[in-house]
């Protein structure tokens, strides 16, 4: 049974390395019985078209040159991919075919479609032979044996029978795209982007479940990402909008590609063969995804008014000019939007029934949910006028508006339209994990923050999570009354439930905010990134996980263009990460960071004067919301060690947590066992501290807990631990709870840059997370 049809275009097969990547994709994504539809390698079809033109012009020298070019290209591919008999066989066949082409060109018997078909035939044969060489059972099919047309009409019943008979269920079936045969067995082509069409036809004939169009873009974007940097890739697009995009000239999908899928449940996915693990776009049936906004450009078109247009004529002319035509009714007339290069041919076809109404037009189409079309059209006209661009023709259709003008719209104008009309409407989903000390405060601050953001952005809170329960609403939760909703509607969940919920969220951007203290939750990050979530962490576990895990996470974030903010994980609300990034961006080099990076330990050391037991102060710090959920994480120095590692990695230095030496502010034996056990033995902590405090006092110093990162003779020294600091120094005189970061750099050498202020506490930490959220929303939209 054919499970999937994969289709690879010319750019996916443009070199031997690309063929190898395609084979890898097949190895991971295809199974026996699947079909792989291929286009001609690289620019082979263009070269064959040039050969045909030279043949028509009877330019024998050009014919010889082009045949040599084709031969060299194919020989290079074969030589680099095949060995032994497979190679010799492929080279022999190629030589025979090229000499037949040369002979037919001399005799005047070349046929255009049969000539163009060679590109796909070469690709299918080569890929199939290469797969066999990799011990993957594969066979090549010439689609002229599968698809027959009679007077331009596909013979569906017959074709289906042919396909079901020919496709081998125990092999990977590599099928030529783009070509078919007529009733006499003569080659016909399926038109521009015919290989995509071949793939969906094949899927229909073989009852496949899914078609994957592997291309050089990651999917369907809100606009052309090559022209507009802020273009957003959509995870799901409805077939009707994809169809409209195609008819209006958007190059990613073509209207013909979609037609065989009508009334079927076959899934269609557009994904990148350059980034096979990356995210993609699913083209889904109507109602399975919300309608989106798109901006697509229309270049070099003419508008024809056609009289007495009968049913099927547009499809017929589209077939004739090998381009999907869009037609619409406007002020009582039927208009055809025709590429200027095809106007002559179209006008000839209608023989006196078509008049050119406007010519040499460019412009844009905005595709949007019906109710948004009119206001968007008006706004775009106004925006174009601010750029001194007057639309020559404006049409409001079902689900789109078309604005045509004299001039080609450049990237700056498209970016303006996109930012104002498309991006601003994009929805951002917030998923918040952790509603404890800091999380609850974050929620208290959220309504005011969302109100601030709402003037420009569409941010919705869609999930709240604790360790065992979650509260979700894909349309948005009311963040003022979350506690009440939690009491009434929170339900237990498993990680798989959470991930599948996030996967189905129909938002352009998703942000997961981790305000847990959970290592387990941080281990979900890679899956969240696969679901295209941006991340914000107050939690320090991901930033201090093993270097290999951390680097893999960073790579997959970068591959997907996702952000990860974690400013609150060090210094709570203090802008330490921003400062380090800015220093480095300015070309400065950080040579030393020293200070106190724990609010809890700063508070404890400053408050301790012997009048109160140290352990009682620990409980007070806990009640003030300074400590980690288990304060031993602070007392052990582990929390400060984590913070230093986060800073070190921020500087691009590759280090593991245990490379930072540590001495604890408590006796080692108290680290094991339960918190109650610790409380039972708190006298040992008090004695430990008392001893250190006296030793410090004898040196006229203060008992402090500090961290240090320095480079000496190119060697890195990173440590956290107990220090006796002379009482005259700033570190010994901190306001209780303050952090201090003393930063030396190339430019701040003798006179250090100092960042100091509250380094723990729920308000400042929650505010630090909000600062990351604000930054992220500004930067993703
Ligand atoms: N306090 C401070 O000044 C600062 C704290 N931070 C960091 O902020 C984070 C939160 O600290 P704090 O609020 O004090 O911690 P709390 O223990 O008070 O709250 C933790 C929250 O996380 C939830 N949680 C735990 N595990 C999971 C999980 N697997 N999935 C979803 N939710 C989970 C808990 O849910 P449940 O109630 O069900 O257990 C709880 O709501 C920590 O990482 C801390 O290091 C960072 C800077 C400063
Ligand atoms: N427990 C931590 C809280 C912030 O990360 C500290 O005291 O600094």
PDB file of N, CA, C and O in Angstrom, residues 19-66:
ATOM      1  N   UNK A  19      21.373  15.018  -3.855  1.00  0.00           N
ATOM      2  CA  UNK A  19      20.805  13.672  -4.069  1.00  0.00           C
ATOM      3  C   UNK A  19      20.998  12.833  -2.812  1.00  0.00           C
ATOM      4  O   UNK A  19      20.116  12.097  -2.384  1.00  0.00           O
ATOM      5  N   UNK A  20      22.203  12.967  -2.200  1.00  0.00           N
ATOM      6  CA  UNK A  20      22.480  12.178  -0.991  1.00  0.00           C
ATOM      7  C   UNK A  20      21.542  12.607   0.140  1.00  0.00           C
ATOM      8  O   UNK A  20      21.039  11.761   0.885  1.00  0.00           O
ATOM      9  N   UNK A  21      21.324  13.906   0.271  1.00  0.00           N
ATOM     10  CA  UNK A  21      20.407  14.378   1.326  1.00  0.00           C
ATOM     11  C   UNK A  21      19.006  13.833   1.074  1.00  0.00           C
ATOM     12  O   UNK A  21      18.306  13.432   2.003  1.00  0.00           O
ATOM     13  N   UNK A  22      18.595  13.847  -0.208  1.00  0.00           N
ATOM     14  CA  UNK A  22      17.261  13.333  -0.538  1.00  0.00           C
ATOM     15  C   UNK A  22      17.176  11.846  -0.166  1.00  0.00           C
ATOM     16  O   UNK A  22      16.191  11.383   0.429  1.00  0.00           O
ATOM     17  N   UNK A  23      18.249  11.098  -0.479  1.00  0.00           N
ATOM     18  CA  UNK A  23      18.247   9.665  -0.127  1.00  0.00           C
ATOM     19  C   UNK A  23      18.121   9.503   1.389  1.00  0.00           C
ATOM     20  O   UNK A  23      17.395   8.621   1.871  1.00  0.00           O
ATOM     21  N   UNK A  24      18.797  10.376   2.137  1.00  0.00           N
ATOM     22  CA  UNK A  24      18.684  10.308   3.609  1.00  0.00           C
ATOM     23  C   UNK A  24      17.266  10.571   4.078  1.00  0.00           C
ATOM     24  O   UNK A  24      16.773   9.922   4.997  1.00  0.00           O
ATOM     25  N   UNK A  25      16.638  11.538   3.433  1.00  0.00           N
ATOM     26  CA  UNK A  25      15.248  11.852   3.805  1.00  0.00           C
ATOM     27  C   UNK A  25      14.379  10.627   3.526  1.00  0.00           C
ATOM     28  O   UNK A  25      13.535  10.248   4.343  1.00  0.00           O
ATOM     29  N   UNK A  26      14.611  10.001   2.371  1.00  0.00           N
ATOM     30  CA  UNK A  26      13.802   8.817   2.023  1.00  0.00           C
ATOM     31  C   UNK A  26      14.039   7.721   3.062  1.00  0.00           C
ATOM     32  O   UNK A  26      13.091   7.069   3.520  1.00  0.00           O
ATOM     33  N   UNK A  27      15.310   7.554   3.452  1.00  0.00           N
ATOM     34  CA  UNK A  27      15.609   6.507   4.441  1.00  0.00           C
ATOM     35  C   UNK A  27      14.867   6.751   5.750  1.00  0.00           C
ATOM     36  O   UNK A  27      14.436   5.810   6.410  1.00  0.00           O
ATOM     37  N   UNK A  28      14.727   8.016   6.130  1.00  0.00           N
ATOM     38  CA  UNK A  28      14.066   8.276   7.420  1.00  0.00           C
ATOM     39  C   UNK A  28      12.558   8.467   7.305  1.00  0.00           C
ATOM     40  O   UNK A  28      11.838   8.198   8.260  1.00  0.00           O
ATOM     41  N   UNK A  29      12.087   8.954   6.170  1.00  0.00           N
ATOM     42  CA  UNK A  29      10.666   9.322   6.106  1.00  0.00           C
ATOM     43  C   UNK A  29       9.803   8.424   5.228  1.00  0.00           C
ATOM     44  O   UNK A  29       8.591   8.580   5.202  1.00  0.00           O
ATOM     45  N   UNK A  30      10.431   7.519   4.449  1.00  0.00           N
ATOM     46  CA  UNK A  30       9.607   6.713   3.536  1.00  0.00           C
ATOM     47  C   UNK A  30       9.666   5.239   3.921  1.00  0.00           C
ATOM     48  O   UNK A  30      10.570   4.800   4.632  1.00  0.00           O
ATOM     49  N   UNK A  31       8.685   4.502   3.442  1.00  0.00           N
ATOM     50  CA  UNK A  31       8.694   3.055   3.686  1.00  0.00           C
ATOM     51  C   UNK A  31       8.401   2.327   2.378  1.00  0.00           C
ATOM     52  O   UNK A  31       7.964   2.961   1.400  1.00  0.00           O
ATOM     53  N   UNK A  32       8.643   1.019   2.371  1.00  0.00           N
ATOM     54  CA  UNK A  32       8.426   0.258   1.145  1.00  0.00           C
ATOM     55  C   UNK A  32       7.005   0.486   0.648  1.00  0.00           C
ATOM     56  O   UNK A  32       6.061   0.516   1.437  1.00  0.00           O
ATOM     57  N   UNK A  33       6.876   0.652  -0.655  1.00  0.00           N
ATOM     58  CA  UNK A  33       5.554   0.902  -1.239  1.00  0.00           C
ATOM     59  C   UNK A  33       5.298   2.385  -1.467  1.00  0.00           C
ATOM     60  O   UNK A  33       4.412   2.755  -2.232  1.00  0.00           O
ATOM     61  N   UNK A  34       6.067   3.250  -0.816  1.00  0.00           N
ATOM     62  CA  UNK A  34       5.861   4.693  -0.999  1.00  0.00           C
ATOM     63  C   UNK A  34       6.372   5.132  -2.379  1.00  0.00           C
ATOM     64  O   UNK A  34       7.196   4.452  -2.987  1.00  0.00           O
ATOM     65  N   UNK A  35       5.861   6.267  -2.817  1.00  0.00           N
ATOM     66  CA  UNK A  35       6.310   6.814  -4.102  1.00  0.00           C
ATOM     67  C   UNK A  35       7.136   8.068  -3.865  1.00  0.00           C
ATOM     68  O   UNK A  35       6.853   8.841  -2.944  1.00  0.00           O
ATOM     69  N   UNK A  36       8.133   8.242  -4.705  1.00  0.00           N
ATOM     70  CA  UNK A  36       8.968   9.449  -4.647  1.00  0.00           C
ATOM     71  C   UNK A  36       8.927  10.072  -6.040  1.00  0.00           C
ATOM     72  O   UNK A  36       9.429   9.477  -7.003  1.00  0.00           O
ATOM     73  N   UNK A  37       8.294  11.226  -6.140  1.00  0.00           N
ATOM     74  CA  UNK A  37       8.179  11.891  -7.445  1.00  0.00           C
ATOM     75  C   UNK A  37       9.322  12.890  -7.572  1.00  0.00           C
ATOM     76  O   UNK A  37       9.572  13.657  -6.640  1.00  0.00           O
ATOM     77  N   UNK A  38      10.027  12.860  -8.701  1.00  0.00           N
ATOM     78  CA  UNK A  38      11.176  13.750  -8.846  1.00  0.00           C
ATOM     79  C   UNK A  38      11.056  14.670 -10.056  1.00  0.00           C
ATOM     80  O   UNK A  38      10.471  14.313 -11.074  1.00  0.00           O
ATOM     81  N   UNK A  39      11.640  15.844  -9.890  1.00  0.00           N
ATOM     82  CA  UNK A  39      11.764  16.781 -11.016  1.00  0.00           C
ATOM     83  C   UNK A  39      13.137  16.595 -11.641  1.00  0.00           C
ATOM     84  O   UNK A  39      13.965  15.834 -11.137  1.00  0.00           O
ATOM     85  N   UNK A  40      13.401  17.377 -12.673  1.00  0.00           N
ATOM     86  CA  UNK A  40      14.725  17.355 -13.302  1.00  0.00           C
ATOM     87  C   UNK A  40      15.720  18.016 -12.351  1.00  0.00           C
ATOM     88  O   UNK A  40      15.364  18.950 -11.620  1.00  0.00           O
ATOM     89  N   UNK A  41      16.967  17.525 -12.348  1.00  0.00           N
ATOM     90  CA  UNK A  41      17.979  18.035 -11.416  1.00  0.00           C
ATOM     91  C   UNK A  41      18.345  19.486 -11.721  1.00  0.00           C
ATOM     92  O   UNK A  41      18.620  19.836 -12.877  1.00  0.00           O
ATOM     93  N   UNK A  42      18.338  20.318 -10.667  1.00  0.00           N
ATOM     94  CA  UNK A  42      18.768  21.722 -10.808  1.00  0.00           C
ATOM     95  C   UNK A  42      18.055  22.434 -11.932  1.00  0.00           C
ATOM     96  O   UNK A  42      16.828  22.457 -11.991  1.00  0.00           O
ATOM     97  N   UNK A  43      18.842  22.995 -12.846  1.00  0.00           N
ATOM     98  CA  UNK A  43      18.262  23.810 -13.938  1.00  0.00           C
ATOM     99  C   UNK A  43      18.153  23.004 -15.232  1.00  0.00           C
ATOM    100  O   UNK A  43      18.125  23.570 -16.334  1.00  0.00           O
ATOM    101  N   UNK A  44      18.092  21.678 -15.118  1.00  0.00           N
ATOM    102  CA  UNK A  44      18.107  20.847 -16.327  1.00  0.00           C
ATOM    103  C   UNK A  44      16.953  21.186 -17.277  1.00  0.00           C
ATOM    104  O   UNK A  44      17.150  21.265 -18.502  1.00  0.00           O
ATOM    105  N   UNK A  45      15.750  21.415 -16.720  1.00  0.00           N
ATOM    106  CA  UNK A  45      14.620  21.708 -17.629  1.00  0.00           C
ATOM    107  C   UNK A  45      14.874  22.998 -18.399  1.00  0.00           C
ATOM    108  O   UNK A  45      14.623  23.069 -19.614  1.00  0.00           O
ATOM    109  N   UNK A  46      15.422  24.010 -17.700  1.00  0.00           N
ATOM    110  CA  UNK A  46      15.721  25.278 -18.393  1.00  0.00           C
ATOM    111  C   UNK A  46      16.713  25.023 -19.531  1.00  0.00           C
ATOM    112  O   UNK A  46      16.580  25.576 -20.634  1.00  0.00           O
ATOM    113  N   UNK A  47      17.695  24.165 -19.263  1.00  0.00           N
ATOM    114  CA  UNK A  47      18.698  23.875 -20.299  1.00  0.00           C
ATOM    115  C   UNK A  47      18.043  23.142 -21.466  1.00  0.00           C
ATOM    116  O   UNK A  47      18.332  23.417 -22.639  1.00  0.00           O
ATOM    117  N   UNK A  48      17.133  22.225 -21.156  1.00  0.00           N
ATOM    118  CA  UNK A  48      16.439  21.500 -22.235  1.00  0.00           C
ATOM    119  C   UNK A  48      15.558  22.453 -23.044  1.00  0.00           C
ATOM    120  O   UNK A  48      15.442  22.319 -24.273  1.00  0.00           O
ATOM    121  N   UNK A  49      14.962  23.447 -22.337  1.00  0.00           N
ATOM    122  CA  UNK A  49      14.142  24.433 -23.059  1.00  0.00           C
ATOM    123  C   UNK A  49      15.043  25.217 -24.020  1.00  0.00           C
ATOM    124  O   UNK A  49      14.690  25.472 -25.183  1.00  0.00           O
ATOM    125  N   UNK A  50      16.238  25.575 -23.537  1.00  0.00           N
ATOM    126  CA  UNK A  50      17.186  26.306 -24.409  1.00  0.00           C
ATOM    127  C   UNK A  50      17.563  25.446 -25.622  1.00  0.00           C
ATOM    128  O   UNK A  50      17.688  25.937 -26.735  1.00  0.00           O
ATOM    129  N   UNK A  51      17.713  24.164 -25.374  1.00  0.00           N
ATOM    130  CA  UNK A  51      18.060  23.252 -26.472  1.00  0.00           C
ATOM    131  C   UNK A  51      16.935  23.246 -27.511  1.00  0.00           C
ATOM    132  O   UNK A  51      17.170  23.317 -28.726  1.00  0.00           O
ATOM    133  N   UNK A  52      15.707  23.218 -27.015  1.00  0.00           N
ATOM    134  CA  UNK A  52      14.554  23.234 -27.925  1.00  0.00           C
ATOM    135  C   UNK A  52      14.528  24.528 -28.736  1.00  0.00           C
ATOM    136  O   UNK A  52      14.307  24.521 -29.954  1.00  0.00           O
ATOM    137  N   UNK A  53      14.825  25.656 -28.038  1.00  0.00           N
ATOM    138  CA  UNK A  53      14.815  26.941 -28.755  1.00  0.00           C
ATOM    139  C   UNK A  53      15.916  26.972 -29.822  1.00  0.00           C
ATOM    140  O   UNK A  53      15.699  27.434 -30.943  1.00  0.00           O
ATOM    141  N   UNK A  54      17.083  26.435 -29.467  1.00  0.00           N
ATOM    142  CA  UNK A  54      18.182  26.419 -30.445  1.00  0.00           C
ATOM    143  C   UNK A  54      17.813  25.538 -31.630  1.00  0.00           C
ATOM    144  O   UNK A  54      18.149  25.842 -32.790  1.00  0.00           O
ATOM    145  N   UNK A  55      17.118  24.456 -31.334  1.00  0.00           N
ATOM    146  CA  UNK A  55      16.670  23.543 -32.398  1.00  0.00           C
ATOM    147  C   UNK A  55      15.709  24.278 -33.335  1.00  0.00           C
ATOM    148  O   UNK A  55      15.818  24.194 -34.564  1.00  0.00           O
ATOM    149  N   UNK A  56      14.774  25.042 -32.715  1.00  0.00           N
ATOM    150  CA  UNK A  56      13.825  25.774 -33.569  1.00  0.00           C
ATOM    151  C   UNK A  56      14.537  26.801 -34.437  1.00  0.00           C
ATOM    152  O   UNK A  56      14.128  27.087 -35.544  1.00  0.00           O
ATOM    153  N   UNK A  57      15.613  27.368 -33.866  1.00  0.00           N
ATOM    154  CA  UNK A  57      16.368  28.380 -34.626  1.00  0.00           C
ATOM    155  C   UNK A  57      17.414  27.731 -35.541  1.00  0.00           C
ATOM    156  O   UNK A  57      18.182  28.420 -36.191  1.00  0.00           O
ATOM    157  N   UNK A  58      17.461  26.405 -35.501  1.00  0.00           N
ATOM    158  CA  UNK A  58      18.425  25.627 -36.303  1.00  0.00           C
ATOM    159  C   UNK A  58      19.860  26.080 -36.052  1.00  0.00           C
ATOM    160  O   UNK A  58      20.664  26.175 -36.991  1.00  0.00           O
ATOM    161  N   UNK A  59      20.156  26.351 -34.800  1.00  0.00           N
ATOM    162  CA  UNK A  59      21.501  26.804 -34.425  1.00  0.00           C
ATOM    163  C   UNK A  59      22.320  25.574 -34.021  1.00  0.00           C
ATOM    164  O   UNK A  59      22.327  25.160 -32.865  1.00  0.00           O
ATOM    165  N   UNK A  60      22.990  24.975 -34.985  1.00  0.00           N
ATOM    166  CA  UNK A  60      23.652  23.686 -34.736  1.00  0.00           C
ATOM    167  C   UNK A  60      24.767  23.794 -33.701  1.00  0.00           C
ATOM    168  O   UNK A  60      24.965  22.883 -32.898  1.00  0.00           O
ATOM    169  N   UNK A  61      25.495  24.915 -33.716  1.00  0.00           N
ATOM    170  CA  UNK A  61      26.578  25.060 -32.738  1.00  0.00           C
ATOM    171  C   UNK A  61      25.996  25.090 -31.319  1.00  0.00           C
ATOM    172  O   UNK A  61      26.477  24.417 -30.406  1.00  0.00           O
ATOM    173  N   UNK A  62      24.903  25.891 -31.150  1.00  0.00           N
ATOM    174  CA  UNK A  62      24.283  25.992 -29.816  1.00  0.00           C
ATOM    175  C   UNK A  62      23.765  24.628 -29.381  1.00  0.00           C
ATOM    176  O   UNK A  62      23.917  24.235 -28.208  1.00  0.00           O
ATOM    177  N   UNK A  63      23.184  23.886 -30.314  1.00  0.00           N
ATOM    178  CA  UNK A  63      22.668  22.542 -29.964  1.00  0.00           C
ATOM    179  C   UNK A  63      23.813  21.681 -29.431  1.00  0.00           C
ATOM    180  O   UNK A  63      23.703  21.066 -28.372  1.00  0.00           O
ATOM    181  N   UNK A  64      24.927  21.686 -30.148  1.00  0.00           N
ATOM    182  CA  UNK A  64      26.066  20.856 -29.723  1.00  0.00           C
ATOM    183  C   UNK A  64      26.564  21.292 -28.356  1.00  0.00           C
ATOM    184  O   UNK A  64      26.847  20.466 -27.478  1.00  0.00           O
ATOM    185  N   UNK A  65      26.643  22.623 -28.143  1.00  0.00           N
ATOM    186  CA  UNK A  65      27.131  23.142 -26.853  1.00  0.00           C
ATOM    187  C   UNK A  65      26.209  22.713 -25.711  1.00  0.00           C
ATOM    188  O   UNK A  65      26.664  22.311 -24.644  1.00  0.00           O
ATOM    189  N   UNK A  66      24.903  22.824 -25.968  1.00  0.00           N
ATOM    190  CA  UNK A  66      23.952  22.518 -24.883  1.00  0.00           C
ATOM    191  C   UNK A  66      23.948  21.019 -24.583  1.00  0.00           C
ATOM    192  O   UNK A  66      23.887  20.611 -23.419  1.00  0.00           O
TER     193      UNK A  66
END
